[in-house]
Amino acid sequence: MATQPGRELSSIDFEAMLGGPLRAVVNAQAQAAMSSVNFIKSVGFRQGDAADPAKAQTGDPIYVSFKYPKEVAPFRPETEARVTGVRVTTPGTGYTAAPTVTVSDEGEGSGLAVTAVIGAGGDVTSVVVDDPGSGYAKAPKLAVEAPADGTRAVLEAVFEEARPAVPAQFQNMVLEVPILTMLPIPFIRIEETTIDFNAKINSVEEVKTDESFKLDASLDATVKYPPLFSVASVKLKVSTSYQKNTQTGTKVDRTYSMAVHIRAVQDEMPAGMEKILGILEDAIKAQPAKAPAPVES
């Protein structure tokens, strides 16, 4: 009896064959979500107190502590005694041109040269240091020429004494960081699932016929020649055979194949988890490992 491919295909349980991979995908997605939950609870938080039902779920966040040196006072290089600027103590009045500034009581120093700047109101508004000079052990005195009609300006040299080099000072700090803010949290999402199912049924009816024909022939002849007469004898043998063999059958080839393609990606962080990490990031704090030492001035 010949096979009917249409009827045989209709008997395939496509619901189980195609629904099975889909159910497996849904279960895999659920397991991935539970893996994320278990990762967050086991890695990011301390285990709760099993004796207290209110604390049995999660405990406090787990922090990672780091120690590092923090500079609390910068390095100050060695400096020499010098005049760093000029301060206008009294601006004076009535100046129509920049007055002459005389440097006196210089001690061992020399070379200081300054220029007074006059404003629109006829007063000394600022002083420009043209040359700070060198070798000063104390602040020199500055004398300003008085105006023809007005009050004299008073200037004061700003002096910086020599000081040795001061090394930078460091304070050991302890930085506490929630461990969840440092680790990649797995959020696996199955983005695409493709199921390819192929069914191929070939039904071939075969008819095979074998025929054979056989012919055998033989001839015998005898001749005698006596003196007066002759005798002749002829014998002919012929045999034939014919055979025919016919075979009929049906050959069915069945080929089934299924391919499942699943594409999983790292999903974006849920909004709730992002807010939690934001709160934990605000909890990052740095504090001294011990009381800081006083900084030398």
PDB file of C-alpha atoms in Angstrom:
ATOM      1  CA  MET A   1       0.000   0.000   0.000  1.00  0.00           C
ATOM      2  CA  ALA A   2       1.442   3.350  -1.048  1.00  0.00           C
ATOM      3  CA  THR A   3       2.248   5.850   1.694  1.00  0.00           C
ATOM      4  CA  GLN A   4       0.282   9.137   1.755  1.00  0.00           C
ATOM      5  CA  PRO A   5       2.724  11.932   2.759  1.00  0.00           C
ATOM      6  CA  GLY A   6      -0.061  14.411   3.537  1.00  0.00           C
ATOM      7  CA  ARG A   7      -1.719  12.116   6.040  1.00  0.00           C
ATOM      8  CA  GLU A   8       1.610  11.239   7.618  1.00  0.00           C
ATOM      9  CA  LEU A   9       2.533  14.930   8.042  1.00  0.00           C
ATOM     10  CA  SER A  10      -0.839  15.676   9.637  1.00  0.00           C
ATOM     11  CA  SER A  11      -0.143  13.059  12.280  1.00  0.00           C
ATOM     12  CA  ILE A  12       2.985  14.918  13.533  1.00  0.00           C
ATOM     13  CA  ASP A  13       2.483  16.598  16.941  1.00  0.00           C
ATOM     14  CA  PHE A  14       3.649  20.085  16.008  1.00  0.00           C
ATOM     15  CA  GLU A  15       2.399  21.520  19.320  1.00  0.00           C
ATOM     16  CA  ALA A  16       4.821  19.393  21.284  1.00  0.00           C
ATOM     17  CA  MET A  17       7.591  19.644  18.713  1.00  0.00           C
ATOM     18  CA  LEU A  18       7.512  23.467  18.392  1.00  0.00           C
ATOM     19  CA  GLY A  19       6.127  24.309  21.823  1.00  0.00           C
ATOM     20  CA  GLY A  20       8.850  22.365  23.626  1.00  0.00           C
ATOM     21  CA  PRO A  21      11.684  24.699  22.578  1.00  0.00           C
ATOM     22  CA  LEU A  22       9.545  27.757  23.357  1.00  0.00           C
ATOM     23  CA  ARG A  23       8.783  26.486  26.850  1.00  0.00           C
ATOM     24  CA  ALA A  24      12.486  25.797  27.326  1.00  0.00           C
ATOM     25  CA  VAL A  25      13.256  29.415  26.325  1.00  0.00           C
ATOM     26  CA  VAL A  26      10.712  30.787  28.814  1.00  0.00           C
ATOM     27  CA  ASN A  27      12.128  28.601  31.589  1.00  0.00           C
ATOM     28  CA  ALA A  28      15.655  29.695  30.701  1.00  0.00           C
ATOM     29  CA  GLN A  29      14.615  33.353  30.939  1.00  0.00           C
ATOM     30  CA  ALA A  30      13.060  32.725  34.357  1.00  0.00           C
ATOM     31  CA  GLN A  31      16.208  30.952  35.548  1.00  0.00           C
ATOM     32  CA  ALA A  32      18.326  33.865  34.304  1.00  0.00           C
ATOM     33  CA  ALA A  33      16.177  36.305  36.312  1.00  0.00           C
ATOM     34  CA  MET A  34      16.504  34.178  39.448  1.00  0.00           C
ATOM     35  CA  SER A  35      20.260  33.963  38.885  1.00  0.00           C
ATOM     36  CA  SER A  36      20.412  37.769  38.904  1.00  0.00           C
ATOM     37  CA  VAL A  37      18.391  37.905  42.129  1.00  0.00           C
ATOM     38  CA  ASN A  38      20.570  35.297  43.835  1.00  0.00           C
ATOM     39  CA  PHE A  39      23.740  37.046  42.651  1.00  0.00           C
ATOM     40  CA  ILE A  40      22.628  40.373  44.111  1.00  0.00           C
ATOM     41  CA  LYS A  41      21.536  38.841  47.419  1.00  0.00           C
ATOM     42  CA  SER A  42      24.577  36.599  47.890  1.00  0.00           C
ATOM     43  CA  VAL A  43      27.283  38.986  46.655  1.00  0.00           C
ATOM     44  CA  GLY A  44      25.962  42.439  47.512  1.00  0.00           C
ATOM     45  CA  PHE A  45      24.405  41.862  50.944  1.00  0.00           C
ATOM     46  CA  ARG A  46      25.282  40.010  54.106  1.00  0.00           C
ATOM     47  CA  GLN A  47      23.154  37.046  55.032  1.00  0.00           C
ATOM     48  CA  GLY A  48      20.219  37.852  57.277  1.00  0.00           C
ATOM     49  CA  ASP A  49      19.583  36.465  60.725  1.00  0.00           C
ATOM     50  CA  ALA A  50      17.712  33.188  60.307  1.00  0.00           C
ATOM     51  CA  ALA A  51      16.585  33.326  63.939  1.00  0.00           C
ATOM     52  CA  ASP A  52      14.757  36.596  63.319  1.00  0.00           C
ATOM     53  CA  PRO A  53      12.124  36.281  60.528  1.00  0.00           C
ATOM     54  CA  ALA A  54      12.235  40.021  59.957  1.00  0.00           C
ATOM     55  CA  LYS A  55      15.956  39.812  59.115  1.00  0.00           C
ATOM     56  CA  ALA A  56      16.002  36.470  57.341  1.00  0.00           C
ATOM     57  CA  GLN A  57      15.953  37.880  53.815  1.00  0.00           C
ATOM     58  CA  THR A  58      18.854  40.302  53.461  1.00  0.00           C
ATOM     59  CA  GLY A  59      21.286  42.090  55.704  1.00  0.00           C
ATOM     60  CA  ASP A  60      23.451  45.182  55.369  1.00  0.00           C
ATOM     61  CA  PRO A  61      25.257  45.970  52.097  1.00  0.00           C
ATOM     62  CA  ILE A  62      28.752  44.569  51.787  1.00  0.00           C
ATOM     63  CA  TYR A  63      31.437  47.268  51.585  1.00  0.00           C
ATOM     64  CA  VAL A  64      34.982  46.974  50.291  1.00  0.00           C
ATOM     65  CA  SER A  65      37.524  49.103  52.159  1.00  0.00           C
ATOM     66  CA  PHE A  66      40.569  50.657  50.517  1.00  0.00           C
ATOM     67  CA  LYS A  67      43.407  52.537  52.153  1.00  0.00           C
ATOM     68  CA  TYR A  68      45.216  55.228  50.243  1.00  0.00           C
ATOM     69  CA  PRO A  69      47.410  58.244  51.082  1.00  0.00           C
ATOM     70  CA  LYS A  70      45.824  61.647  50.506  1.00  0.00           C
ATOM     71  CA  GLU A  71      47.891  64.806  50.225  1.00  0.00           C
ATOM     72  CA  VAL A  72      46.790  67.273  52.919  1.00  0.00           C
ATOM     73  CA  ALA A  73      49.636  69.774  52.518  1.00  0.00           C
ATOM     74  CA  PRO A  74      51.521  70.358  49.250  1.00  0.00           C
ATOM     75  CA  PHE A  75      55.277  70.466  48.890  1.00  0.00           C
ATOM     76  CA  ARG A  76      56.738  73.913  49.442  1.00  0.00           C
ATOM     77  CA  PRO A  77      60.117  74.545  47.830  1.00  0.00           C
ATOM     78  CA  GLU A  78      62.913  76.466  49.459  1.00  0.00           C
ATOM     79  CA  THR A  79      62.604  80.213  48.941  1.00  0.00           C
ATOM     80  CA  GLU A  80      64.935  83.177  49.446  1.00  0.00           C
ATOM     81  CA  ALA A  81      64.087  86.479  51.074  1.00  0.00           C
ATOM     82  CA  ARG A  82      62.567  88.759  48.459  1.00  0.00           C
ATOM     83  CA  VAL A  83      60.208  91.611  47.769  1.00  0.00           C
ATOM     84  CA  THR A  84      57.062  90.150  46.254  1.00  0.00           C
ATOM     85  CA  GLY A  85      55.097  93.358  45.706  1.00  0.00           C
ATOM     86  CA  VAL A  86      54.162  96.836  46.866  1.00  0.00           C
ATOM     87  CA  ARG A  87      51.030  97.754  48.816  1.00  0.00           C
ATOM     88  CA  VAL A  88      49.409 101.191  48.528  1.00  0.00           C
ATOM     89  CA  THR A  89      48.727 102.223  52.137  1.00  0.00           C
ATOM     90  CA  THR A  90      47.639 105.792  51.356  1.00  0.00           C
ATOM     91  CA  PRO A  91      46.772 106.684  47.736  1.00  0.00           C
ATOM     92  CA  GLY A  92      47.394 110.424  48.165  1.00  0.00           C
ATOM     93  CA  THR A  93      45.795 113.205  46.087  1.00  0.00           C
ATOM     94  CA  GLY A  94      46.697 115.857  43.527  1.00  0.00           C
ATOM     95  CA  TYR A  95      49.064 113.823  41.358  1.00  0.00           C
ATOM     96  CA  THR A  96      49.102 114.818  37.684  1.00  0.00           C
ATOM     97  CA  ALA A  97      51.952 112.459  36.757  1.00  0.00           C
ATOM     98  CA  ALA A  98      53.469 109.317  38.217  1.00  0.00           C
ATOM     99  CA  PRO A  99      55.565 110.325  41.213  1.00  0.00           C
ATOM    100  CA  THR A 100      59.105 109.178  41.793  1.00  0.00           C
ATOM    101  CA  VAL A 101      59.455 106.298  44.258  1.00  0.00           C
ATOM    102  CA  THR A 102      62.736 106.165  46.193  1.00  0.00           C
ATOM    103  CA  VAL A 103      63.975 102.948  47.844  1.00  0.00           C
ATOM    104  CA  SER A 104      65.804 103.407  51.147  1.00  0.00           C
ATOM    105  CA  ASP A 105      66.964 101.303  54.102  1.00  0.00           C
ATOM    106  CA  GLU A 106      67.719  98.373  51.797  1.00  0.00           C
ATOM    107  CA  GLY A 107      70.222  96.702  54.134  1.00  0.00           C
ATOM    108  CA  GLU A 108      72.247  94.192  52.110  1.00  0.00           C
ATOM    109  CA  GLY A 109      69.816  94.172  49.209  1.00  0.00           C
ATOM    110  CA  SER A 110      69.674  96.229  46.061  1.00  0.00           C
ATOM    111  CA  GLY A 111      68.042  96.548  42.691  1.00  0.00           C
ATOM    112  CA  LEU A 112      64.399  97.118  43.662  1.00  0.00           C
ATOM    113  CA  ALA A 113      62.660  99.303  41.064  1.00  0.00           C
ATOM    114  CA  VAL A 114      58.955 100.200  41.128  1.00  0.00           C
ATOM    115  CA  THR A 115      56.627 102.480  39.141  1.00  0.00           C
ATOM    116  CA  ALA A 116      53.519 104.130  40.604  1.00  0.00           C
ATOM    117  CA  VAL A 117      50.316 104.174  38.553  1.00  0.00           C
ATOM    118  CA  ILE A 118      48.089 107.274  38.772  1.00  0.00           C
ATOM    119  CA  GLY A 119      44.337 107.081  38.482  1.00  0.00           C
ATOM    120  CA  ALA A 120      41.873 109.583  36.994  1.00  0.00           C
ATOM    121  CA  GLY A 121      41.301 111.154  40.420  1.00  0.00           C
ATOM    122  CA  GLY A 122      44.954 112.100  40.817  1.00  0.00           C
ATOM    123  CA  ASP A 123      45.722 109.351  43.369  1.00  0.00           C
ATOM    124  CA  VAL A 124      48.124 106.380  43.307  1.00  0.00           C
ATOM    125  CA  THR A 125      45.987 103.343  42.457  1.00  0.00           C
ATOM    126  CA  SER A 126      48.696 100.648  42.181  1.00  0.00           C
ATOM    127  CA  VAL A 127      52.418 100.051  41.934  1.00  0.00           C
ATOM    128  CA  VAL A 128      54.202  97.924  39.342  1.00  0.00           C
ATOM    129  CA  VAL A 129      57.376  96.106  40.441  1.00  0.00           C
ATOM    130  CA  ASP A 130      59.785  96.498  37.540  1.00  0.00           C
ATOM    131  CA  ASP A 131      62.651  94.653  39.275  1.00  0.00           C
ATOM    132  CA  PRO A 132      62.286  92.800  42.632  1.00  0.00           C
ATOM    133  CA  GLY A 133      66.009  93.092  43.284  1.00  0.00           C
ATOM    134  CA  SER A 134      67.935  90.575  45.389  1.00  0.00           C
ATOM    135  CA  GLY A 135      69.786  90.069  48.666  1.00  0.00           C
ATOM    136  CA  TYR A 136      67.164  91.658  50.878  1.00  0.00           C
ATOM    137  CA  ALA A 137      67.123  90.522  54.527  1.00  0.00           C
ATOM    138  CA  LYS A 138      64.164  92.742  55.445  1.00  0.00           C
ATOM    139  CA  ALA A 139      61.554  94.893  53.748  1.00  0.00           C
ATOM    140  CA  PRO A 140      63.039  98.149  52.367  1.00  0.00           C
ATOM    141  CA  LYS A 141      61.446 101.559  52.911  1.00  0.00           C
ATOM    142  CA  LEU A 142      59.679 103.331  50.056  1.00  0.00           C
ATOM    143  CA  ALA A 143      59.408 107.120  49.837  1.00  0.00           C
ATOM    144  CA  VAL A 144      57.032 108.793  47.391  1.00  0.00           C
ATOM    145  CA  GLU A 145      57.506 112.282  45.975  1.00  0.00           C
ATOM    146  CA  ALA A 146      54.806 114.676  47.205  1.00  0.00           C
ATOM    147  CA  PRO A 147      52.552 116.408  44.630  1.00  0.00           C
ATOM    148  CA  ALA A 148      52.663 120.150  44.032  1.00  0.00           C
ATOM    149  CA  ASP A 149      49.130 120.527  45.355  1.00  0.00           C
ATOM    150  CA  GLY A 150      47.751 117.593  47.343  1.00  0.00           C
ATOM    151  CA  THR A 151      48.722 114.892  49.840  1.00  0.00           C
ATOM    152  CA  ARG A 152      51.620 112.488  49.692  1.00  0.00           C
ATOM    153  CA  ALA A 153      50.983 108.775  48.921  1.00  0.00           C
ATOM    154  CA  VAL A 154      52.359 106.131  51.267  1.00  0.00           C
ATOM    155  CA  LEU A 155      53.644 102.805  49.913  1.00  0.00           C
ATOM    156  CA  GLU A 156      54.740  99.663  51.752  1.00  0.00           C
ATOM    157  CA  ALA A 157      56.923  96.905  50.342  1.00  0.00           C
ATOM    158  CA  VAL A 158      55.557  93.374  50.755  1.00  0.00           C
ATOM    159  CA  PHE A 159      58.476  91.231  51.908  1.00  0.00           C
ATOM    160  CA  GLU A 160      58.703  87.440  52.094  1.00  0.00           C
ATOM    161  CA  GLU A 161      61.326  85.966  54.375  1.00  0.00           C
ATOM    162  CA  ALA A 162      63.516  83.032  53.397  1.00  0.00           C
ATOM    163  CA  ARG A 163      62.190  79.609  54.372  1.00  0.00           C
ATOM    164  CA  PRO A 164      63.434  76.060  53.966  1.00  0.00           C
ATOM    165  CA  ALA A 165      61.769  73.426  51.801  1.00  0.00           C
ATOM    166  CA  VAL A 166      58.786  71.697  53.406  1.00  0.00           C
ATOM    167  CA  PRO A 167      57.902  68.179  52.194  1.00  0.00           C
ATOM    168  CA  ALA A 168      54.351  67.307  51.278  1.00  0.00           C
ATOM    169  CA  GLN A 169      52.235  65.809  54.034  1.00  0.00           C
ATOM    170  CA  PHE A 170      49.936  62.841  53.503  1.00  0.00           C
ATOM    171  CA  GLN A 171      47.102  61.384  55.542  1.00  0.00           C
ATOM    172  CA  ASN A 172      46.081  57.709  55.290  1.00  0.00           C
ATOM    173  CA  MET A 173      42.446  57.564  54.218  1.00  0.00           C
ATOM    174  CA  VAL A 174      39.970  54.676  54.239  1.00  0.00           C
ATOM    175  CA  LEU A 175      37.558  54.483  51.299  1.00  0.00           C
ATOM    176  CA  GLU A 176      34.468  52.323  51.720  1.00  0.00           C
ATOM    177  CA  VAL A 177      32.719  51.305  48.486  1.00  0.00           C
ATOM    178  CA  PRO A 178      29.650  49.027  48.152  1.00  0.00           C
ATOM    179  CA  ILE A 179      30.772  45.942  46.265  1.00  0.00           C
ATOM    180  CA  LEU A 180      27.684  45.967  44.016  1.00  0.00           C
ATOM    181  CA  THR A 181      28.865  49.241  42.462  1.00  0.00           C
ATOM    182  CA  MET A 182      32.128  47.551  41.396  1.00  0.00           C
ATOM    183  CA  LEU A 183      30.821  44.343  39.819  1.00  0.00           C
ATOM    184  CA  PRO A 184      28.962  43.735  36.535  1.00  0.00           C
ATOM    185  CA  ILE A 185      25.525  42.419  37.494  1.00  0.00           C
ATOM    186  CA  PRO A 186      24.270  39.701  35.094  1.00  0.00           C
ATOM    187  CA  PHE A 187      20.997  40.625  33.405  1.00  0.00           C
ATOM    188  CA  ILE A 188      20.684  38.076  30.586  1.00  0.00           C
ATOM    189  CA  ARG A 189      17.755  38.516  28.212  1.00  0.00           C
ATOM    190  CA  ILE A 190      16.807  36.197  25.343  1.00  0.00           C
ATOM    191  CA  GLU A 191      16.295  38.614  22.500  1.00  0.00           C
ATOM    192  CA  GLU A 192      15.418  36.278  19.643  1.00  0.00           C
ATOM    193  CA  THR A 193      14.409  32.637  19.179  1.00  0.00           C
ATOM    194  CA  THR A 194      14.116  30.999  15.757  1.00  0.00           C
ATOM    195  CA  ILE A 195      12.824  27.449  15.257  1.00  0.00           C
ATOM    196  CA  ASP A 196      13.424  25.773  11.889  1.00  0.00           C
ATOM    197  CA  PHE A 197      11.581  22.474  11.335  1.00  0.00           C
ATOM    198  CA  ASN A 198      11.828  20.476   8.116  1.00  0.00           C
ATOM    199  CA  ALA A 199       9.929  17.282   7.268  1.00  0.00           C
ATOM    200  CA  LYS A 200      10.648  15.420   4.013  1.00  0.00           C
ATOM    201  CA  ILE A 201       8.827  12.251   2.961  1.00  0.00           C
ATOM    202  CA  ASN A 202       9.638  10.519  -0.342  1.00  0.00           C
ATOM    203  CA  SER A 203       7.419   7.584  -1.505  1.00  0.00           C
ATOM    204  CA  VAL A 204       8.698   5.610  -4.510  1.00  0.00           C
ATOM    205  CA  GLU A 205       6.983   2.580  -6.036  1.00  0.00           C
ATOM    206  CA  GLU A 206       9.406   0.142  -7.707  1.00  0.00           C
ATOM    207  CA  VAL A 207       8.631  -2.534 -10.326  1.00  0.00           C
ATOM    208  CA  LYS A 208      11.475  -4.884 -11.245  1.00  0.00           C
ATOM    209  CA  THR A 209      11.223  -7.495 -14.076  1.00  0.00           C
ATOM    210  CA  ASP A 210      13.916 -10.072 -14.961  1.00  0.00           C
ATOM    211  CA  GLU A 211      13.662 -12.126 -18.225  1.00  0.00           C
ATOM    212  CA  SER A 212      15.944 -14.923 -19.449  1.00  0.00           C
ATOM    213  CA  PHE A 213      15.869 -17.038 -22.689  1.00  0.00           C
ATOM    214  CA  LYS A 214      18.103 -20.090 -23.253  1.00  0.00           C
ATOM    215  CA  LEU A 215      18.575 -22.178 -26.486  1.00  0.00           C
ATOM    216  CA  ASP A 216      20.721 -25.358 -26.687  1.00  0.00           C
ATOM    217  CA  ALA A 217      21.231 -27.302 -30.004  1.00  0.00           C
ATOM    218  CA  SER A 218      23.476 -30.245 -30.921  1.00  0.00           C
ATOM    219  CA  LEU A 219      23.950 -32.263 -34.226  1.00  0.00           C
ATOM    220  CA  ASP A 220      25.419 -35.818 -34.537  1.00  0.00           C
ATOM    221  CA  ALA A 221      26.193 -37.380 -37.989  1.00  0.00           C
ATOM    222  CA  THR A 222      27.643 -40.860 -38.865  1.00  0.00           C
ATOM    223  CA  VAL A 223      28.791 -41.968 -42.407  1.00  0.00           C
ATOM    224  CA  LYS A 224      30.015 -45.442 -43.401  1.00  0.00           C
ATOM    225  CA  TYR A 225      31.406 -46.390 -46.842  1.00  0.00           C
ATOM    226  CA  PRO A 226      31.439 -50.206 -47.424  1.00  0.00           C
ATOM    227  CA  PRO A 227      32.637 -51.451 -50.766  1.00  0.00           C
ATOM    228  CA  LEU A 228      29.188 -51.723 -52.285  1.00  0.00           C
ATOM    229  CA  PHE A 229      26.901 -49.369 -50.381  1.00  0.00           C
ATOM    230  CA  SER A 230      26.950 -46.356 -47.924  1.00  0.00           C
ATOM    231  CA  VAL A 231      25.152 -45.761 -44.664  1.00  0.00           C
ATOM    232  CA  ALA A 232      24.475 -42.254 -43.248  1.00  0.00           C
ATOM    233  CA  SER A 233      23.087 -41.427 -39.764  1.00  0.00           C
ATOM    234  CA  VAL A 234      22.152 -37.811 -38.561  1.00  0.00           C
ATOM    235  CA  LYS A 235      20.834 -36.913 -35.061  1.00  0.00           C
ATOM    236  CA  LEU A 236      19.727 -33.330 -34.121  1.00  0.00           C
ATOM    237  CA  LYS A 237      18.962 -32.239 -30.489  1.00  0.00           C
ATOM    238  CA  VAL A 238      17.386 -28.850 -29.685  1.00  0.00           C
ATOM    239  CA  SER A 239      16.294 -27.568 -26.204  1.00  0.00           C
ATOM    240  CA  THR A 240      14.939 -24.086 -25.221  1.00  0.00           C
ATOM    241  CA  SER A 241      13.941 -22.431 -21.932  1.00  0.00           C
ATOM    242  CA  TYR A 242      12.297 -19.048 -21.083  1.00  0.00           C
ATOM    243  CA  GLN A 243      12.015 -17.494 -17.581  1.00  0.00           C
ATOM    244  CA  LYS A 244      10.410 -14.170 -16.434  1.00  0.00           C
ATOM    245  CA  ASN A 245      10.543 -12.829 -12.829  1.00  0.00           C
ATOM    246  CA  THR A 246       8.634  -9.664 -11.783  1.00  0.00           C
ATOM    247  CA  GLN A 247       9.044  -7.893  -8.356  1.00  0.00           C
ATOM    248  CA  THR A 248       6.893  -4.967  -7.140  1.00  0.00           C
ATOM    249  CA  GLY A 249       7.562  -2.884  -3.980  1.00  0.00           C
ATOM    250  CA  THR A 250       7.261   0.578  -2.339  1.00  0.00           C
ATOM    251  CA  LYS A 251      10.220   2.501  -0.852  1.00  0.00           C
ATOM    252  CA  VAL A 252       9.579   5.361   1.650  1.00  0.00           C
ATOM    253  CA  ASP A 253      12.316   7.767   2.837  1.00  0.00           C
ATOM    254  CA  ARG A 254      11.518   9.934   5.893  1.00  0.00           C
ATOM    255  CA  THR A 255      13.764  12.861   6.880  1.00  0.00           C
ATOM    256  CA  TYR A 256      13.039  15.135   9.872  1.00  0.00           C
ATOM    257  CA  SER A 257      15.290  17.958  11.066  1.00  0.00           C
ATOM    258  CA  MET A 258      14.901  20.737  13.636  1.00  0.00           C
ATOM    259  CA  ALA A 259      17.225  23.669  14.326  1.00  0.00           C
ATOM    260  CA  VAL A 260      16.717  26.106  17.210  1.00  0.00           C
ATOM    261  CA  HIS A 261      18.583  29.450  17.141  1.00  0.00           C
ATOM    262  CA  ILE A 262      18.632  31.458  20.380  1.00  0.00           C
ATOM    263  CA  ARG A 263      20.251  34.897  20.714  1.00  0.00           C
ATOM    264  CA  ALA A 264      20.819  36.120  24.274  1.00  0.00           C
ATOM    265  CA  VAL A 265      22.153  39.574  25.183  1.00  0.00           C
ATOM    266  CA  GLN A 266      23.114  41.459  28.335  1.00  0.00           C
ATOM    267  CA  ASP A 267      19.979  43.429  29.142  1.00  0.00           C
ATOM    268  CA  GLU A 268      19.903  46.989  30.425  1.00  0.00           C
ATOM    269  CA  MET A 269      19.829  47.479  34.153  1.00  0.00           C
ATOM    270  CA  PRO A 270      16.281  47.683  35.532  1.00  0.00           C
ATOM    271  CA  ALA A 271      15.208  51.105  36.763  1.00  0.00           C
ATOM    272  CA  GLY A 272      14.811  49.888  40.352  1.00  0.00           C
ATOM    273  CA  MET A 273      18.296  48.381  40.449  1.00  0.00           C
ATOM    274  CA  GLU A 274      19.737  51.536  38.932  1.00  0.00           C
ATOM    275  CA  LYS A 275      18.205  53.609  41.742  1.00  0.00           C
ATOM    276  CA  ILE A 276      19.585  51.206  44.349  1.00  0.00           C
ATOM    277  CA  LEU A 277      23.075  51.502  42.891  1.00  0.00           C
ATOM    278  CA  GLY A 278      22.675  55.283  42.870  1.00  0.00           C
ATOM    279  CA  ILE A 279      21.880  55.230  46.573  1.00  0.00           C
ATOM    280  CA  LEU A 280      24.851  52.947  47.253  1.00  0.00           C
ATOM    281  CA  GLU A 281      27.143  55.243  45.252  1.00  0.00           C
ATOM    282  CA  ASP A 282      26.060  58.143  47.456  1.00  0.00           C
ATOM    283  CA  ALA A 283      27.082  55.983  50.415  1.00  0.00           C
ATOM    284  CA  ILE A 284      30.704  55.868  49.252  1.00  0.00           C
ATOM    285  CA  LYS A 285      32.715  57.694  51.882  1.00  0.00           C
ATOM    286  CA  ALA A 286      36.333  58.481  52.619  1.00  0.00           C
ATOM    287  CA  GLN A 287      37.485  59.109  56.165  1.00  0.00           C
ATOM    288  CA  PRO A 288      40.887  59.327  57.865  1.00  0.00           C
ATOM    289  CA  ALA A 289      42.279  56.072  59.178  1.00  0.00           C
ATOM    290  CA  LYS A 290      43.369  58.074  62.284  1.00  0.00           C
ATOM    291  CA  ALA A 291      43.291  61.644  63.435  1.00  0.00           C
ATOM    292  CA  PRO A 292      45.220  63.837  60.980  1.00  0.00           C
ATOM    293  CA  ALA A 293      48.482  65.323  62.119  1.00  0.00           C
ATOM    294  CA  PRO A 294      48.651  69.129  62.355  1.00  0.00           C
ATOM    295  CA  VAL A 295      49.874  70.811  59.187  1.00  0.00           C
ATOM    296  CA  GLU A 296      52.862  73.076  59.610  1.00  0.00           C
ATOM    297  CA  SER A 297      52.372  76.595  58.370  1.00  0.00           C
TER     298      SER A 297
END
